[in-house]
Amino acid sequence: MLMLFPAERPVYPSGAPTGNFYARVTLREGAVWATASTVIVRDGVRCSGVARVKIAEFTDDIITDRHRQRILKQSFYRAGIRLLDKKPVWGALSGIRPGKLMSRLLLEGLSPRAAKSRFIELYDVSSERADLCMDTARAALAVQEWLGERDVCLYLGVPFCPTRCAYCSFVSAAVEKSMKLIPPFVEALLEDIRATARAVAAQGLRVVSVYYGGGTPTTLSEQQLETVLTEMERCFDLSACREFTVEAGRPDTITPGKMRVLRSHGVTRVSVNPQTMSDRVLEAIGRKHSAAEVLRALECVRSHGGFEVNMDLIAGLPQDTPAGFRSTLDRVLELGVENITVHTLSLKKGSRILLEGTGLPDAQEVAEMLDYAVSALRGAGYAPYYLYRQKYMSGGFENVGWCRPGTENLYNICIMEELCGIISMGAGGSTKLTCGDGKLQRFFAPKYPLEYIENIARVCGDKQKIAEFYGGRK
């Protein structure tokens, strides 16, 4: 409903629905078929949709629930697109991880061609979006083949940035207002690292990837970065770690000294995230740097050798146009970075863009940007390796990570496809523990820096949940 009619909110009457805009959804199960049907009425116009599945497919409670949900969604979707006389680019899919659905079809033994055909049949997705899912599903399955049940990824969260971007709704404190919180935050983070490392070692977990994000971790000083990374190396066994990523996302935080610190501690991948190469758009989103500074920052990273580089771009930013986005992507392609992540602007409630009513490109313009990105990136030899969607995305599109062959970021694949446990440290960290039997457990650190600092004893105590989850699974 929210996907097709984003201005609406559900109301559930006790009796039959009334008014000039309502939907009636029913589910009937007979001897052979389970049938879902939806009738939507708006201003006297009536449209219906039906979907069904054989009762024989109801093999257990989980599968039964999955089939019931699917046909209910499909019936509503089919009625809705008849009423609107158009369909979303992702068809009936509204979830965050569409690639998991494609992976499931491949694991059932379908050939890639048959899986794509079935995927389009089930979810009414375009052929181009199905191709994206197929590529990212294959990347996920390749990782899944070698991952062990006790392999985990680590995440460190530093909730500070030089300034706050207009599109941002993350809990990220601008340093210009919160500088005094950084030293006690680092001390708390060191406690968190030690508590987490004890729990990981006690359960015999193997660290295969580390991701240092935020915020912008390189907002910290050289000495603070040195302190945190030294403690990571001292506390964790990183001998099996395949990659170590640091989000140096803001070019105005990148210095030769900081790059030397990262290199000396085995960091393998650095993100330099311009979002756009247009100075006008940078100013509109509240960035305090220019496109020229992005180029200088990238030169600084490259001059220290050994780093793979990711650059994030966003389609749909205020003041941007399809031509402007094409120019940005073309410039980034010329730089020859290993990874390019193309995000679609997500219109988060807490962002300044929505609070101030900033003018934005429309859905058709965003579609032009993304269509160009797919064509240009494939043409330049990049392949999509992870994909996810968010609520309130401009035009209902997607975020896609693209890479040159052999430079896939393992952490991004694991977190998006839920392939292994993600154990977090730092403010706003979300730990998600998972294993082969499908069991999941989550717990969260406080979002705000001061709240995290004041509650660090509880944060460290929560790491006992790692032992509770993995205990008995050796």
Short mmCIF file of C-alpha atoms in Angstrom, two decimals:
data_model
loop_
_atom_site.label_atom_id
_atom_site.label_comp_id
_atom_site.label_asym_id
_atom_site.label_seq_id
_atom_site.Cartn_x
_atom_site.Cartn_y
_atom_site.Cartn_z
CA MET A 1 0.00 0.00 0.00
CA LEU A 2 2.72 2.47 0.97
CA MET A 3 4.62 1.67 -2.23
CA LEU A 4 1.66 2.23 -4.55
CA PHE A 5 -0.15 4.92 -2.53
CA PRO A 6 2.60 6.66 -0.52
CA ALA A 7 0.31 9.43 0.75
CA GLU A 8 -2.08 6.96 2.40
CA ARG A 9 -2.03 5.32 5.83
CA PRO A 10 -4.02 2.20 6.79
CA VAL A 11 -7.17 2.32 8.89
CA TYR A 12 -8.82 -0.96 9.91
CA PRO A 13 -12.59 -0.62 10.46
CA SER A 14 -14.45 -3.10 12.63
CA GLY A 15 -17.01 -3.72 9.88
CA ALA A 16 -17.09 -3.41 6.11
CA PRO A 17 -14.93 -0.56 4.73
CA THR A 18 -16.73 2.58 3.63
CA GLY A 19 -15.84 5.91 2.07
CA ASN A 20 -14.48 6.91 -1.32
CA PHE A 21 -11.17 5.06 -1.05
CA TYR A 22 -10.85 1.62 0.46
CA ALA A 23 -9.55 -1.91 -0.09
CA ARG A 24 -11.11 -5.26 0.81
CA VAL A 25 -8.63 -8.15 1.01
CA THR A 26 -9.66 -11.79 1.48
CA LEU A 27 -7.86 -15.13 1.75
CA ARG A 28 -9.65 -18.41 1.07
CA GLU A 29 -8.15 -21.89 1.32
CA GLY A 30 -9.83 -24.86 -0.32
CA ALA A 31 -8.82 -28.45 -0.93
CA VAL A 32 -6.45 -27.59 -3.80
CA TRP A 33 -5.85 -23.83 -3.90
CA ALA A 34 -5.25 -20.95 -1.51
CA THR A 35 -6.61 -17.79 -3.16
CA ALA A 36 -6.05 -14.18 -2.18
CA SER A 37 -8.21 -11.47 -3.70
CA THR A 38 -8.21 -7.69 -3.34
CA VAL A 39 -10.76 -5.13 -4.43
CA ILE A 40 -9.72 -1.45 -4.34
CA VAL A 41 -12.35 1.25 -4.78
CA ARG A 42 -11.46 4.91 -5.28
CA ASP A 43 -13.96 7.59 -6.25
CA GLY A 44 -16.32 5.01 -7.68
CA VAL A 45 -13.62 3.23 -9.73
CA ARG A 46 -13.30 -0.43 -8.79
CA CYS A 47 -10.27 -2.63 -9.58
CA SER A 48 -9.51 -6.16 -8.47
CA GLY A 49 -6.55 -8.51 -8.29
CA VAL A 50 -6.21 -12.23 -7.58
CA ALA A 51 -3.27 -14.51 -6.75
CA ARG A 52 -3.21 -18.15 -5.72
CA VAL A 53 -0.94 -21.04 -4.76
CA LYS A 54 -1.52 -24.76 -4.44
CA ILE A 55 -2.18 -26.04 -0.93
CA ALA A 56 0.34 -28.80 -1.66
CA GLU A 57 3.06 -26.11 -1.44
CA PHE A 58 2.24 -25.62 2.29
CA THR A 59 4.94 -28.02 3.51
CA ASP A 60 5.63 -26.44 6.93
CA ASP A 61 4.59 -23.42 8.99
CA ILE A 62 7.33 -21.11 7.70
CA ILE A 63 6.74 -21.99 4.04
CA THR A 64 2.98 -21.73 4.52
CA ASP A 65 3.26 -18.26 6.03
CA ARG A 66 5.60 -17.19 3.23
CA HIS A 67 3.16 -18.34 0.52
CA ARG A 68 0.19 -16.69 2.22
CA GLN A 69 2.05 -13.39 2.50
CA ARG A 70 3.14 -13.57 -1.12
CA ILE A 71 -0.29 -14.13 -2.61
CA LEU A 72 -1.87 -11.47 -0.37
CA LYS A 73 0.74 -8.96 -1.52
CA GLN A 74 0.35 -10.01 -5.14
CA SER A 75 -3.41 -9.63 -5.10
CA PHE A 76 -3.16 -6.13 -3.62
CA TYR A 77 -0.41 -5.20 -6.07
CA ARG A 78 -2.40 -6.40 -9.10
CA ALA A 79 -5.46 -4.44 -8.05
CA GLY A 80 -3.36 -1.37 -7.31
CA ILE A 81 -1.52 -1.20 -10.63
CA ARG A 82 -4.81 -1.60 -12.51
CA LEU A 83 -6.18 1.37 -10.59
CA LEU A 84 -3.05 3.46 -11.18
CA ASP A 85 -2.50 2.19 -14.76
CA LYS A 86 1.24 2.00 -14.09
CA LYS A 87 3.64 -0.13 -12.08
CA PRO A 88 6.74 0.53 -9.95
CA VAL A 89 10.16 -0.25 -11.37
CA TRP A 90 10.55 -3.10 -8.88
CA GLY A 91 7.11 -4.53 -9.57
CA ALA A 92 5.55 -6.11 -6.49
CA LEU A 93 8.76 -6.15 -4.45
CA SER A 94 8.89 -3.85 -1.46
CA GLY A 95 11.60 -5.50 0.67
CA ILE A 96 15.14 -4.40 1.42
CA ARG A 97 16.97 -7.43 0.01
CA PRO A 98 15.50 -8.54 -3.34
CA GLY A 99 18.67 -10.46 -4.17
CA LYS A 100 17.88 -13.00 -1.45
CA LEU A 101 14.78 -14.03 -3.40
CA MET A 102 16.87 -14.68 -6.50
CA SER A 103 19.42 -16.62 -4.44
CA ARG A 104 16.62 -18.81 -3.12
CA LEU A 105 15.53 -19.70 -6.65
CA LEU A 106 19.10 -20.58 -7.65
CA LEU A 107 19.53 -22.72 -4.53
CA GLU A 108 16.36 -24.60 -5.48
CA GLY A 109 18.28 -25.83 -8.52
CA LEU A 110 16.90 -23.54 -11.22
CA SER A 111 19.28 -22.51 -13.98
CA PRO A 112 20.08 -18.78 -14.13
CA ARG A 113 17.77 -18.38 -17.12
CA ALA A 114 14.92 -20.26 -15.44
CA ALA A 115 15.47 -18.42 -12.15
CA LYS A 116 15.28 -15.05 -13.87
CA SER A 117 12.10 -16.04 -15.72
CA ARG A 118 10.50 -17.30 -12.49
CA PHE A 119 11.60 -14.16 -10.63
CA ILE A 120 9.94 -11.90 -13.21
CA GLU A 121 6.81 -14.09 -13.21
CA LEU A 122 6.49 -14.01 -9.41
CA TYR A 123 7.27 -10.36 -8.75
CA ASP A 124 6.58 -8.51 -12.02
CA VAL A 125 10.09 -7.03 -11.97
CA SER A 126 11.64 -5.59 -15.12
CA SER A 127 14.24 -7.63 -16.96
CA GLU A 128 16.91 -5.02 -16.12
CA ARG A 129 16.21 -5.19 -12.37
CA ALA A 130 16.14 -8.99 -12.54
CA ASP A 131 19.61 -8.89 -14.11
CA LEU A 132 20.86 -6.77 -11.20
CA CYS A 133 19.45 -9.32 -8.76
CA MET A 134 20.98 -12.20 -10.67
CA ASP A 135 24.46 -10.67 -10.59
CA THR A 136 24.29 -9.81 -6.89
CA ALA A 137 22.79 -13.22 -6.02
CA ARG A 138 25.68 -14.97 -7.76
CA ALA A 139 28.18 -12.82 -5.86
CA ALA A 140 26.47 -13.71 -2.58
CA LEU A 141 26.38 -17.44 -3.34
CA ALA A 142 30.09 -17.39 -4.22
CA VAL A 143 30.85 -15.96 -0.76
CA GLN A 144 28.44 -18.34 0.94
CA GLU A 145 30.33 -21.33 -0.48
CA TRP A 146 33.43 -20.69 1.63
CA LEU A 147 31.99 -18.97 4.72
CA GLY A 148 32.01 -21.06 7.89
CA GLU A 149 29.25 -21.03 10.52
CA ARG A 150 31.55 -19.30 13.00
CA ASP A 151 32.83 -16.65 10.59
CA VAL A 152 31.88 -13.09 11.50
CA CYS A 153 32.39 -9.52 10.32
CA LEU A 154 33.23 -6.67 12.67
CA TYR A 155 31.85 -3.14 12.46
CA LEU A 156 33.17 -0.08 14.30
CA GLY A 157 30.90 2.97 14.34
CA VAL A 158 32.21 6.51 14.88
CA PRO A 159 29.24 8.94 14.90
CA PHE A 160 31.11 12.14 14.01
CA CYS A 161 31.40 14.13 10.76
CA PRO A 162 32.93 17.52 9.96
CA THR A 163 29.44 18.85 9.15
CA ARG A 164 26.00 17.33 8.68
CA CYS A 165 24.81 16.70 5.10
CA ALA A 166 21.33 17.88 4.15
CA TYR A 167 20.15 14.38 3.19
CA CYS A 168 21.51 12.70 6.33
CA SER A 169 19.23 11.22 9.00
CA PHE A 170 21.93 9.12 10.68
CA VAL A 171 22.90 9.91 14.22
CA SER A 172 26.09 11.74 13.38
CA ALA A 173 27.34 14.68 15.41
CA ALA A 174 29.03 17.55 13.60
CA VAL A 175 32.52 17.98 15.07
CA GLU A 176 32.13 21.73 15.09
CA LYS A 177 29.49 21.23 17.80
CA SER A 178 30.70 18.05 19.52
CA MET A 179 34.52 18.17 19.55
CA LYS A 180 34.67 17.76 23.32
CA LEU A 181 32.87 14.40 23.10
CA ILE A 182 35.49 12.74 20.90
CA PRO A 183 38.13 11.92 23.58
CA PRO A 184 35.66 10.26 26.00
CA PHE A 185 34.02 8.52 23.04
CA VAL A 186 37.35 7.00 22.01
CA GLU A 187 37.93 5.78 25.58
CA ALA A 188 34.49 4.17 25.62
CA LEU A 189 35.11 2.60 22.21
CA LEU A 190 38.33 1.03 23.51
CA GLU A 191 36.35 -0.59 26.34
CA ASP A 192 33.82 -1.85 23.80
CA ILE A 193 36.58 -3.32 21.62
CA ARG A 194 38.08 -5.20 24.57
CA ALA A 195 34.73 -6.61 25.71
CA THR A 196 33.81 -7.66 22.17
CA ALA A 197 37.17 -9.29 21.54
CA ARG A 198 36.87 -11.37 24.72
CA ALA A 199 33.45 -12.65 23.61
CA VAL A 200 34.63 -13.40 20.06
CA ALA A 201 37.71 -15.28 21.28
CA ALA A 202 35.76 -17.25 23.89
CA GLN A 203 33.43 -18.61 21.21
CA GLY A 204 36.15 -19.37 18.70
CA LEU A 205 34.70 -17.01 16.09
CA ARG A 206 36.79 -16.20 13.02
CA VAL A 207 36.96 -12.57 11.85
CA VAL A 208 36.87 -12.41 8.04
CA SER A 209 36.14 -8.71 7.51
CA VAL A 210 36.38 -5.41 9.40
CA TYR A 211 34.43 -2.28 8.45
CA TYR A 212 35.15 1.03 10.16
CA GLY A 213 32.25 3.36 9.41
CA GLY A 214 30.07 6.03 10.92
CA GLY A 215 29.78 8.98 10.51
CA THR A 216 33.25 9.51 9.23
CA PRO A 217 35.98 7.67 11.19
CA THR A 218 38.70 9.86 9.69
CA THR A 219 37.16 12.77 11.57
CA LEU A 220 39.31 11.44 14.42
CA SER A 221 42.87 12.74 14.71
CA GLU A 222 45.89 10.73 13.58
CA GLN A 223 46.65 9.79 17.18
CA GLN A 224 43.06 8.76 17.89
CA LEU A 225 42.99 6.58 14.77
CA GLU A 226 46.33 5.07 15.81
CA THR A 227 44.98 4.31 19.28
CA VAL A 228 41.80 2.62 18.04
CA LEU A 229 43.49 0.56 15.33
CA THR A 230 46.30 -0.52 17.66
CA GLU A 231 43.71 -1.76 20.15
CA MET A 232 41.91 -3.67 17.39
CA GLU A 233 45.12 -5.45 16.43
CA ARG A 234 46.02 -6.16 20.05
CA CYS A 235 42.62 -7.57 21.03
CA PHE A 236 41.42 -9.47 17.95
CA ASP A 237 42.97 -12.31 16.00
CA LEU A 238 42.83 -10.82 12.50
CA SER A 239 44.97 -13.49 10.83
CA ALA A 240 41.99 -14.75 8.79
CA CYS A 241 40.71 -11.26 7.95
CA ARG A 242 40.38 -10.84 4.18
CA GLU A 243 39.74 -7.10 4.10
CA PHE A 244 39.70 -4.00 6.30
CA THR A 245 37.62 -1.05 5.11
CA VAL A 246 37.67 2.51 6.47
CA GLU A 247 35.09 5.11 5.49
CA ALA A 248 37.16 8.21 4.82
CA GLY A 249 33.98 9.42 3.20
CA ARG A 250 34.57 13.13 3.56
CA PRO A 251 37.50 14.37 1.49
CA ASP A 252 38.09 17.18 4.02
CA THR A 253 39.14 14.56 6.62
CA ILE A 254 41.82 12.86 4.49
CA THR A 255 45.43 13.74 5.26
CA PRO A 256 48.77 12.06 4.46
CA GLY A 257 49.31 11.35 8.15
CA LYS A 258 45.99 9.57 8.52
CA MET A 259 46.61 7.52 5.39
CA ARG A 260 49.97 6.44 6.81
CA VAL A 261 48.22 5.31 10.00
CA LEU A 262 45.64 3.30 8.02
CA ARG A 263 48.30 1.70 5.84
CA SER A 264 50.47 0.74 8.83
CA HIS A 265 47.53 -1.13 10.37
CA GLY A 266 46.65 -3.22 7.35
CA VAL A 267 43.65 -1.28 6.03
CA THR A 268 42.96 -2.53 2.50
CA ARG A 269 40.05 -0.40 1.31
CA VAL A 270 39.23 3.29 1.71
CA SER A 271 36.00 5.04 0.76
CA VAL A 272 36.30 8.55 -0.65
CA ASN A 273 32.71 9.61 -1.13
CA PRO A 274 32.01 12.75 -3.13
CA GLN A 275 28.28 11.94 -3.68
CA THR A 276 28.53 14.40 -6.59
CA MET A 277 31.27 16.15 -8.53
CA SER A 278 29.19 19.31 -8.94
CA ASP A 279 30.19 22.19 -6.66
CA ARG A 280 26.67 23.60 -6.92
CA VAL A 281 25.13 20.33 -5.69
CA LEU A 282 27.79 19.95 -2.99
CA GLU A 283 26.81 23.35 -1.65
CA ALA A 284 23.11 22.43 -1.79
CA ILE A 285 23.66 19.32 0.36
CA GLY A 286 25.77 21.12 2.96
CA ARG A 287 29.20 19.75 2.06
CA LYS A 288 32.03 22.08 3.01
CA HIS A 289 34.38 20.98 0.25
CA SER A 290 34.67 21.25 -3.52
CA ALA A 291 34.98 18.66 -6.28
CA ALA A 292 38.62 19.68 -6.67
CA GLU A 293 39.22 18.67 -3.04
CA VAL A 294 37.78 15.23 -3.82
CA LEU A 295 40.44 14.81 -6.49
CA ARG A 296 43.18 15.94 -4.11
CA ALA A 297 41.92 13.51 -1.45
CA LEU A 298 41.92 10.63 -3.91
CA GLU A 299 45.47 11.53 -5.00
CA CYS A 300 46.49 11.44 -1.32
CA VAL A 301 44.97 7.96 -0.87
CA ARG A 302 46.56 6.62 -4.05
CA SER A 303 49.98 8.05 -3.19
CA HIS A 304 50.18 5.79 -0.14
CA GLY A 305 49.67 2.64 -2.22
CA GLY A 306 47.87 -0.59 -1.55
CA PHE A 307 44.34 0.70 -1.02
CA GLU A 308 41.35 -0.30 -3.07
CA VAL A 309 39.09 2.74 -3.36
CA ASN A 310 35.32 3.05 -3.27
CA MET A 311 33.46 6.20 -4.26
CA ASP A 312 29.80 6.75 -3.38
CA LEU A 313 27.47 8.71 -5.66
CA ILE A 314 23.84 9.65 -5.05
CA ALA A 315 21.20 9.96 -7.76
CA GLY A 316 18.42 12.43 -7.00
CA LEU A 317 20.26 15.09 -4.99
CA PRO A 318 18.86 18.65 -4.83
CA GLN A 319 19.98 20.92 -7.65
CA ASP A 320 21.16 17.91 -9.69
CA THR A 321 19.97 16.97 -13.18
CA PRO A 322 20.38 13.89 -15.38
CA ALA A 323 23.09 15.72 -17.32
CA GLY A 324 24.83 16.72 -14.10
CA PHE A 325 24.74 13.17 -12.77
CA ARG A 326 26.12 11.83 -16.05
CA SER A 327 28.99 14.30 -15.80
CA THR A 328 29.72 13.18 -12.22
CA LEU A 329 29.74 9.50 -13.12
CA ASP A 330 31.89 10.07 -16.20
CA ARG A 331 34.47 11.94 -14.10
CA VAL A 332 34.54 9.17 -11.47
CA LEU A 333 34.94 6.49 -14.16
CA GLU A 334 37.94 8.39 -15.50
CA LEU A 335 39.56 8.07 -12.06
CA GLY A 336 39.63 4.27 -12.35
CA VAL A 337 38.58 3.46 -8.77
CA GLU A 338 37.88 -0.19 -7.95
CA ASN A 339 34.39 0.24 -6.47
CA ILE A 340 31.61 2.70 -7.31
CA THR A 341 28.44 2.62 -5.24
CA VAL A 342 25.41 4.32 -6.79
CA HIS A 343 22.80 5.24 -4.21
CA THR A 344 19.35 6.62 -4.79
CA LEU A 345 18.45 9.49 -2.49
CA SER A 346 16.38 8.22 0.42
CA LEU A 347 14.00 10.84 1.73
CA LYS A 348 14.45 10.30 5.48
CA LYS A 349 12.17 12.13 7.89
CA GLY A 350 15.01 13.54 9.97
CA SER A 351 16.92 15.03 7.05
CA ARG A 352 17.21 18.76 6.37
CA ILE A 353 16.10 18.16 2.76
CA LEU A 354 12.60 17.24 3.91
CA LEU A 355 12.48 19.66 6.81
CA GLU A 356 13.28 22.56 4.49
CA GLY A 357 11.26 21.33 1.50
CA THR A 358 14.26 21.41 -0.84
CA GLY A 359 13.43 20.94 -4.53
CA LEU A 360 14.49 17.58 -5.92
CA PRO A 361 14.69 15.84 -9.30
CA ASP A 362 11.49 13.93 -10.08
CA ALA A 363 11.20 10.15 -10.46
CA GLN A 364 11.66 10.25 -14.23
CA GLU A 365 14.88 12.26 -13.90
CA VAL A 366 16.19 9.84 -11.25
CA ALA A 367 15.33 6.94 -13.57
CA GLU A 368 17.41 8.57 -16.32
CA MET A 369 20.34 8.89 -13.91
CA LEU A 370 20.18 5.25 -12.85
CA ASP A 371 19.67 3.93 -16.37
CA TYR A 372 22.78 5.79 -17.46
CA ALA A 373 24.71 4.43 -14.48
CA VAL A 374 23.89 0.81 -15.39
CA SER A 375 24.87 1.30 -19.02
CA ALA A 376 28.06 3.26 -18.31
CA LEU A 377 29.30 1.04 -15.48
CA ARG A 378 28.72 -2.21 -17.37
CA GLY A 379 30.37 -0.67 -20.41
CA ALA A 380 33.42 0.26 -18.31
CA GLY A 381 33.84 -3.30 -17.03
CA TYR A 382 32.16 -2.97 -13.62
CA ALA A 383 29.67 -5.55 -12.32
CA PRO A 384 27.00 -5.21 -9.61
CA TYR A 385 27.90 -7.23 -6.51
CA TYR A 386 25.48 -6.06 -3.81
CA LEU A 387 22.12 -4.37 -3.86
CA TYR A 388 19.58 -3.11 -1.37
CA ARG A 389 16.54 -0.90 -1.18
CA GLN A 390 15.29 1.50 1.46
CA LYS A 391 12.00 3.05 2.43
CA TYR A 392 11.17 6.46 0.98
CA MET A 393 13.67 6.13 -1.87
CA SER A 394 13.19 8.62 -4.63
CA GLY A 395 11.19 6.85 -7.34
CA GLY A 396 11.28 3.54 -5.42
CA PHE A 397 14.62 2.58 -6.96
CA GLU A 398 17.70 0.95 -5.38
CA ASN A 399 21.30 1.23 -4.18
CA VAL A 400 23.87 -0.85 -6.05
CA GLY A 401 27.54 -1.54 -5.37
CA TRP A 402 29.62 -1.95 -8.54
CA CYS A 403 33.17 -3.27 -8.71
CA ARG A 404 35.95 -4.31 -11.01
CA PRO A 405 36.44 -8.11 -11.12
CA GLY A 406 37.96 -9.46 -7.93
CA THR A 407 37.41 -6.32 -5.83
CA GLU A 408 34.06 -7.16 -4.23
CA ASN A 409 33.68 -5.86 -0.68
CA LEU A 410 32.96 -8.91 1.46
CA TYR A 411 31.40 -6.95 4.32
CA ASN A 412 28.80 -5.36 2.06
CA ILE A 413 27.79 -8.75 0.67
CA CYS A 414 27.61 -10.39 4.10
CA ILE A 415 25.51 -7.69 5.74
CA MET A 416 23.10 -7.24 2.84
CA GLU A 417 22.55 -10.95 2.24
CA GLU A 418 22.69 -11.88 5.97
CA LEU A 419 25.37 -14.51 5.33
CA CYS A 420 27.13 -14.35 8.70
CA GLY A 421 27.12 -12.58 12.03
CA ILE A 422 27.86 -8.83 12.08
CA ILE A 423 29.27 -7.82 15.46
CA SER A 424 29.28 -4.08 16.09
CA MET A 425 31.24 -1.75 18.32
CA GLY A 426 30.68 1.95 18.74
CA ALA A 427 27.68 4.26 19.01
CA GLY A 428 24.63 3.24 17.01
CA GLY A 429 26.10 -0.18 16.31
CA SER A 430 23.63 -2.88 15.33
CA THR A 431 24.83 -6.41 16.08
CA LYS A 432 23.07 -9.13 14.12
CA LEU A 433 24.00 -12.71 14.95
CA THR A 434 23.02 -15.42 12.50
CA CYS A 435 23.83 -19.05 11.76
CA GLY A 436 23.01 -21.84 9.32
CA ASP A 437 19.71 -22.82 10.95
CA GLY A 438 18.21 -19.41 10.18
CA LYS A 439 18.18 -18.18 13.77
CA LEU A 440 18.76 -14.45 14.20
CA GLN A 441 19.44 -12.26 17.20
CA ARG A 442 19.93 -8.51 17.26
CA PHE A 443 21.03 -6.01 19.87
CA PHE A 444 21.88 -2.35 19.61
CA ALA A 445 24.23 0.18 21.15
CA PRO A 446 22.92 3.64 22.10
CA LYS A 447 22.76 5.96 19.11
CA TYR A 448 24.02 9.24 20.49
CA PRO A 449 27.67 9.77 21.49
CA LEU A 450 26.93 11.03 25.00
CA GLU A 451 24.38 8.28 25.62
CA TYR A 452 26.92 5.70 24.41
CA ILE A 453 29.64 7.07 26.70
CA GLU A 454 27.37 7.16 29.74
CA ASN A 455 26.12 3.60 29.14
CA ILE A 456 29.36 1.90 28.12
CA ALA A 457 29.16 -0.59 31.01
CA ARG A 458 25.81 -1.86 29.71
CA VAL A 459 27.11 -1.88 26.12
CA CYS A 460 30.03 -4.09 27.18
CA GLY A 461 27.71 -6.30 29.22
CA ASP A 462 25.54 -6.87 26.17
CA LYS A 463 28.46 -8.67 24.50
CA GLN A 464 27.62 -11.65 26.73
CA LYS A 465 24.76 -12.22 24.28
CA ILE A 466 27.40 -13.39 21.76
CA ALA A 467 28.28 -16.28 24.07
CA GLU A 468 24.60 -17.05 24.66
CA PHE A 469 23.94 -17.21 20.92
CA TYR A 470 26.97 -19.22 19.80
CA GLY A 471 27.26 -21.38 22.91
CA GLY A 472 26.59 -25.04 22.09
CA ARG A 473 27.12 -24.44 18.33
CA LYS A 474 30.73 -25.57 18.22
#
